[in-house]
Amino acid sequence: MSAPTKTEGTEALFHPDTYVTGVPHELMGQLRREHGVVWVPEPAVDNWPAGPGFWAVLRYADVETVLRSPQVYSSSRGLTQIYDAPPPLLPPLRKMMINMDPPDHSRLRGLLTKAFAPRAVAQLEERIGGYARELVSAIVDRGSCDFARDLAADLPLLTLSDILGVPESDRWLMFDWSNRVIGVQDAEYQASSEFDTSGATEMAIRALRVRPDPDENGRMPDSRVPSGMADLYAYAAELAQYRRKEPGNDIMSLLMQQVDSEGGRVSNDEFEKLFWLFSVAGNETVRNALPGGMYALLSHPDQYAKLRADRLLLNSAVEEMLRWWSPVTQFRRTAARDTTLAGVEIREGDKVVVYFASANRDETVFSDPDSFDITRNPNPHIAFGHGPHFCIAAQLARVQMRALFGAVLEVLGEVAADGPPERLRSNFQNGIKHLPIRWTTPEI
């Protein structure tokens, strides 16, 4: 195949250093308006080798086209991360739902949808509200906190404990697992070890015994390799065995009881990979959306004041946080055949990477897209994806955001920045690792 036409300056879209200072929205906007689909080189980064490059898809309509066309743009063929996995890893990684195409994806998603029954979700929503109020009330007298670490990190962990049937005492294991998977490009997250073993279950202690050690440079093994997340898989295997014998009211217990159209159930291997997906992806999206939303409010005091004056705007404010911040920057697909997108010829086997961060600021869909407007209506953002892989837990993510911001408004009142944010070094997740805030402790 002939070399793709190069567009100047696109390497910044790929390099994780770019995102330490923020998503390059100005560059994305220029490329989106002038080209729509651009070729991006893939140089070596840290210990990751150089790759062949990829097509970046920047316009809203084209992103939707890619995401709703799995027969053309496959999740399975090259998986869903920009970095290519070594060929021996492809078969096991294709068993993860996030890396599946129909019909395999349809079967597993169908079982999971049954487990997310309205009654189970309703019970979760009530508990999430209680968790949010407890977390905020516990820090109110301090007058300041790290919003990202003290509030935004713990609420999704508590929620996931309920979903997965994980004892609350073990929930910070998921914090470390997420850091190691999502933070492979970030020095602070690479060897995360925040879990406090005091009060941990024996199941957690046994899992920690097989936790891999960092190398001489402090780097953990590739998290895509099963041995690189041996502690997660050990925990998941034991939890699956336990929940088959002693099912609870959690969604994963309900999932294991579901039967597909051919009489099949979720296998232990499928459970372990779904546990991986929820522990990491289910954690990170909300964990990054929450401080991103807080940062948006702090950066737009007029909008913050409008929300404080009218709490009925909370629903639309959360939707605008998701659009404006876009916690997941991009996702990859691989062309399953030769095709054309936005006038660009794409060859079979090419990487095709859709940028939610760009699509959610497409000026043909959103008026004044770079502004943060909590009254924006309509707001058809695609922060949770589109098509067959639309986030199955999107509603629970929204519930968590409404619950925590509602508690902040109710208990803390007006919050101010207490220092600059510290961003995650990642070209995948739009994350804030630390967000210092302060407030005046309300008088009793």
XYZ file of N, CA and C in Angstrom, residues 181-279:
297
model
N -3.254 -0.358 34.986
C -3.708 -0.560 33.608
C -3.763 0.763 32.854
N -4.421 1.766 33.451
C -4.634 3.038 32.769
C -3.388 3.915 32.810
N -2.598 3.779 33.859
C -1.457 4.670 34.054
C -0.140 4.127 33.562
N -0.155 3.306 32.530
C 1.101 2.705 32.049
C 2.080 3.771 31.566
N 1.591 4.967 31.212
C 2.463 6.034 30.732
C 2.757 7.066 31.814
N 2.264 6.805 33.030
C 2.371 7.789 34.097
C 3.204 7.209 35.239
N 4.275 7.908 35.614
C 5.213 7.386 36.608
C 4.550 7.126 37.953
N 3.616 7.979 38.375
C 2.966 7.812 39.679
C 2.078 6.581 39.723
N 1.408 6.295 38.608
C 0.423 5.219 38.589
C 1.006 3.851 38.246
N 2.170 3.806 37.627
C 2.684 2.558 37.066
C 2.780 1.425 38.083
N 3.245 1.758 39.291
C 3.435 0.720 40.315
C 2.568 1.013 41.530
N 1.352 1.478 41.288
C 0.452 1.880 42.369
C 0.287 0.780 43.415
N 0.422 1.161 44.680
C 0.280 0.204 45.784
C -0.331 0.910 46.983
N -1.577 1.339 46.817
C -2.264 2.110 47.849
C -3.094 1.243 48.796
N -3.310 -0.010 48.433
C -4.217 -0.859 49.210
C -3.660 -1.125 50.607
N -4.482 -0.855 51.614
C -4.125 -1.089 53.014
C -4.656 -2.473 53.410
N -3.758 -3.358 53.797
C -4.157 -4.738 54.084
C -4.858 -4.897 55.424
N -4.831 -3.870 56.269
C -5.527 -3.996 57.551
C -7.026 -4.091 57.292
N -7.629 -5.137 57.782
C -9.057 -5.364 57.562
C -9.366 -6.064 56.260
N -8.340 -6.366 55.444
C -8.573 -7.027 54.158
C -9.022 -8.467 54.366
N -9.751 -8.977 53.399
C -10.184 -10.373 53.464
C -9.012 -11.300 53.152
N -9.167 -12.562 53.520
C -8.143 -13.556 53.186
C -8.018 -13.707 51.676
N -9.115 -13.496 50.979
C -9.099 -13.562 49.519
C -8.163 -12.494 48.953
N -8.215 -11.291 49.519
C -7.337 -10.208 49.075
C -5.882 -10.503 49.418
N -5.643 -11.026 50.614
C -4.280 -11.353 51.033
C -3.667 -12.395 50.096
N -4.465 -13.393 49.740
C -3.958 -14.426 48.831
C -3.662 -13.836 47.450
N -4.495 -12.907 46.999
C -4.258 -12.277 45.697
C -2.972 -11.459 45.711
N -2.728 -10.764 46.810
C -1.527 -9.928 46.894
C -0.240 -10.751 46.853
N -0.327 -11.999 47.247
C 0.871 -12.854 47.228
C 1.367 -13.109 45.807
N 0.495 -12.962 44.831
C 0.921 -13.188 43.443
C 1.006 -11.874 42.666
N 0.945 -10.754 43.369
C 1.090 -9.452 42.710
C 2.496 -9.359 42.119
N 2.605 -9.004 40.828
C 3.935 -8.914 40.216
C 4.740 -7.766 40.814
N 6.040 -7.879 40.746
C 6.939 -6.851 41.269
C 7.417 -5.951 40.136
N 7.656 -4.675 40.448
C 8.211 -3.783 39.421
C 9.656 -4.153 39.098
N 10.108 -3.762 37.906
C 11.491 -4.033 37.526
C 12.427 -3.005 38.153
N 13.687 -3.025 37.748
C 14.677 -2.141 38.357
C 14.394 -0.666 38.088
N 13.556 -0.381 37.080
C 13.173 1.003 36.771
C 11.825 1.383 37.366
N 11.273 0.492 38.185
C 9.992 0.771 38.813
C 8.792 0.497 37.939
N 8.995 -0.132 36.797
C 7.890 -0.410 35.890
C 7.305 -1.792 36.166
N 5.990 -1.852 36.129
C 5.304 -3.124 36.273
C 5.244 -3.828 34.923
N 5.023 -5.155 34.917
C 4.877 -5.875 33.644
C 3.684 -5.348 32.850
N 3.689 -5.604 31.564
C 2.599 -5.205 30.681
C 1.278 -5.715 31.248
N 0.350 -4.814 31.511
C -0.923 -5.193 32.134
C -1.811 -6.007 31.200
N -1.468 -6.041 29.915
C -2.244 -6.858 28.978
C -1.867 -8.329 29.079
N -0.692 -8.605 29.646
C -0.255 -9.982 29.850
C -0.896 -10.503 31.135
N -1.523 -11.679 31.117
C -2.182 -12.176 32.333
C -1.286 -12.148 33.565
N -0.006 -12.461 33.398
C 0.903 -12.445 34.547
C 1.122 -11.026 35.067
N 0.897 -10.027 34.206
C 1.056 -8.639 34.635
C -0.032 -8.177 35.572
N -1.171 -8.886 35.572
C -2.276 -8.585 36.484
C -2.663 -9.857 37.229
N -1.662 -10.609 37.646
C -1.916 -11.916 38.273
C -2.769 -11.787 39.519
N -2.583 -10.702 40.287
C -3.361 -10.525 41.513
C -4.833 -10.284 41.210
N -5.125 -9.531 40.148
C -6.528 -9.295 39.767
C -7.188 -10.612 39.356
N -6.516 -11.383 38.505
C -7.116 -12.624 38.025
C -7.273 -13.651 39.148
N -6.318 -13.668 40.078
C -6.432 -14.589 41.212
C -7.636 -14.235 42.073
N -7.831 -12.930 42.290
C -8.967 -12.478 43.088
C -10.276 -12.794 42.367
N -10.316 -12.504 41.067
C -11.540 -12.740 40.292
C -11.910 -14.217 40.266
N -10.918 -15.096 40.108
C -11.193 -16.533 40.057
C -11.786 -17.016 41.368
N -11.240 -16.542 42.487
C -11.749 -16.975 43.787
C -13.128 -16.382 44.057
N -13.333 -15.132 43.643
C -14.640 -14.498 43.829
C -15.708 -15.222 43.006
N -15.382 -15.603 41.776
C -16.339 -16.317 40.928
C -16.738 -17.640 41.563
N -15.761 -18.357 42.076
C -16.034 -19.638 42.723
C -16.949 -19.445 43.938
N -16.659 -18.415 44.705
C -17.452 -18.150 45.901
C -18.891 -17.754 45.545
N -19.025 -16.869 44.548
C -20.354 -16.372 44.206
C -21.212 -17.445 43.526
N -20.607 -18.429 42.906
C -21.412 -19.515 42.345
C -22.036 -20.342 43.469
N -21.291 -20.478 44.555
C -21.797 -21.247 45.696
C -22.695 -20.398 46.598
N -22.313 -19.120 46.759
C -23.031 -18.224 47.669
C -23.416 -16.944 46.924
N -24.402 -17.005 46.037
C -24.775 -15.798 45.286
C -25.357 -14.731 46.195
N -25.023 -13.482 45.878
C -25.564 -12.357 46.632
C -26.541 -11.578 45.782
N -26.814 -10.328 46.180
C -27.712 -9.473 45.419
C -26.966 -8.586 44.426
N -25.638 -8.755 44.353
C -24.841 -7.936 43.451
C -25.091 -8.341 42.003
N -24.758 -7.432 41.105
C -25.043 -7.646 39.693
C -24.238 -8.796 39.111
N -23.014 -8.998 39.577
C -22.225 -10.109 39.057
C -22.808 -11.453 39.483
N -23.367 -11.536 40.691
C -24.045 -12.769 41.102
C -25.261 -13.019 40.219
N -25.994 -11.939 39.928
C -27.147 -12.063 39.043
C -26.716 -12.477 37.639
N -25.583 -11.931 37.174
C -25.076 -12.274 35.851
C -24.801 -13.767 35.734
N -24.231 -14.340 36.771
C -23.840 -15.751 36.713
C -25.048 -16.681 36.715
N -26.225 -16.137 37.034
C -27.441 -16.938 37.029
C -28.186 -16.854 35.687
N -27.755 -15.926 34.813
C -28.458 -15.725 33.556
C -28.134 -16.843 32.558
N -29.092 -17.106 31.666
C -28.943 -18.140 30.645
C -29.210 -17.497 29.288
N -28.325 -17.762 28.310
C -28.532 -17.187 26.984
C -29.529 -18.016 26.177
N -29.751 -17.640 24.924
C -30.780 -18.278 24.092
C -30.464 -19.744 23.799
N -29.212 -20.132 23.953
C -28.824 -21.517 23.700
C -28.578 -22.290 24.987
N -28.986 -21.709 26.115
C -28.849 -22.395 27.386
C -27.482 -22.241 28.039
N -26.648 -21.387 27.479
C -25.306 -21.196 28.027
C -25.261 -20.154 29.124
N -24.316 -20.320 30.033
C -24.098 -19.365 31.124
C -22.720 -18.722 30.975
N -22.479 -17.727 31.802
C -21.173 -17.077 31.822
C -20.149 -18.052 32.398
N -19.081 -18.280 31.651
C -18.033 -19.189 32.124
C -17.150 -18.477 33.143
N -16.327 -19.247 33.854
C -15.394 -18.648 34.809
C -14.426 -17.707 34.110
N -13.965 -18.115 32.927
C -13.051 -17.259 32.170
C -13.726 -15.951 31.783
N -14.973 -16.026 31.345
C -15.713 -14.809 30.990
C -15.931 -13.936 32.211
N -16.239 -14.557 33.354
C -16.422 -13.782 34.579
C -15.145 -13.033 34.931
N -14.006 -13.713 34.863
C -12.739 -13.076 35.208
C -12.463 -11.871 34.311
N -12.762 -11.997 33.036
C -12.497 -10.893 32.111
C -13.506 -9.762 32.284
N -14.754 -10.097 32.624
C -15.721 -9.044 32.939
C -15.341 -8.346 34.234
N -14.834 -9.093 35.192
C -14.365 -8.496 36.439
C -13.234 -7.515 36.141
N -12.313 -7.897 35.268
C -11.228 -7.002 34.844
C -11.822 -5.731 34.243
N -12.792 -5.901 33.337
C -13.368 -4.760 32.626
C -14.050 -3.794 33.590
N -14.864 -4.315 34.500
C -15.566 -3.441 35.436
C -14.599 -2.808 36.430
N -13.644 -3.591 36.912
C -12.700 -3.077 37.906
C -11.873 -1.928 37.362
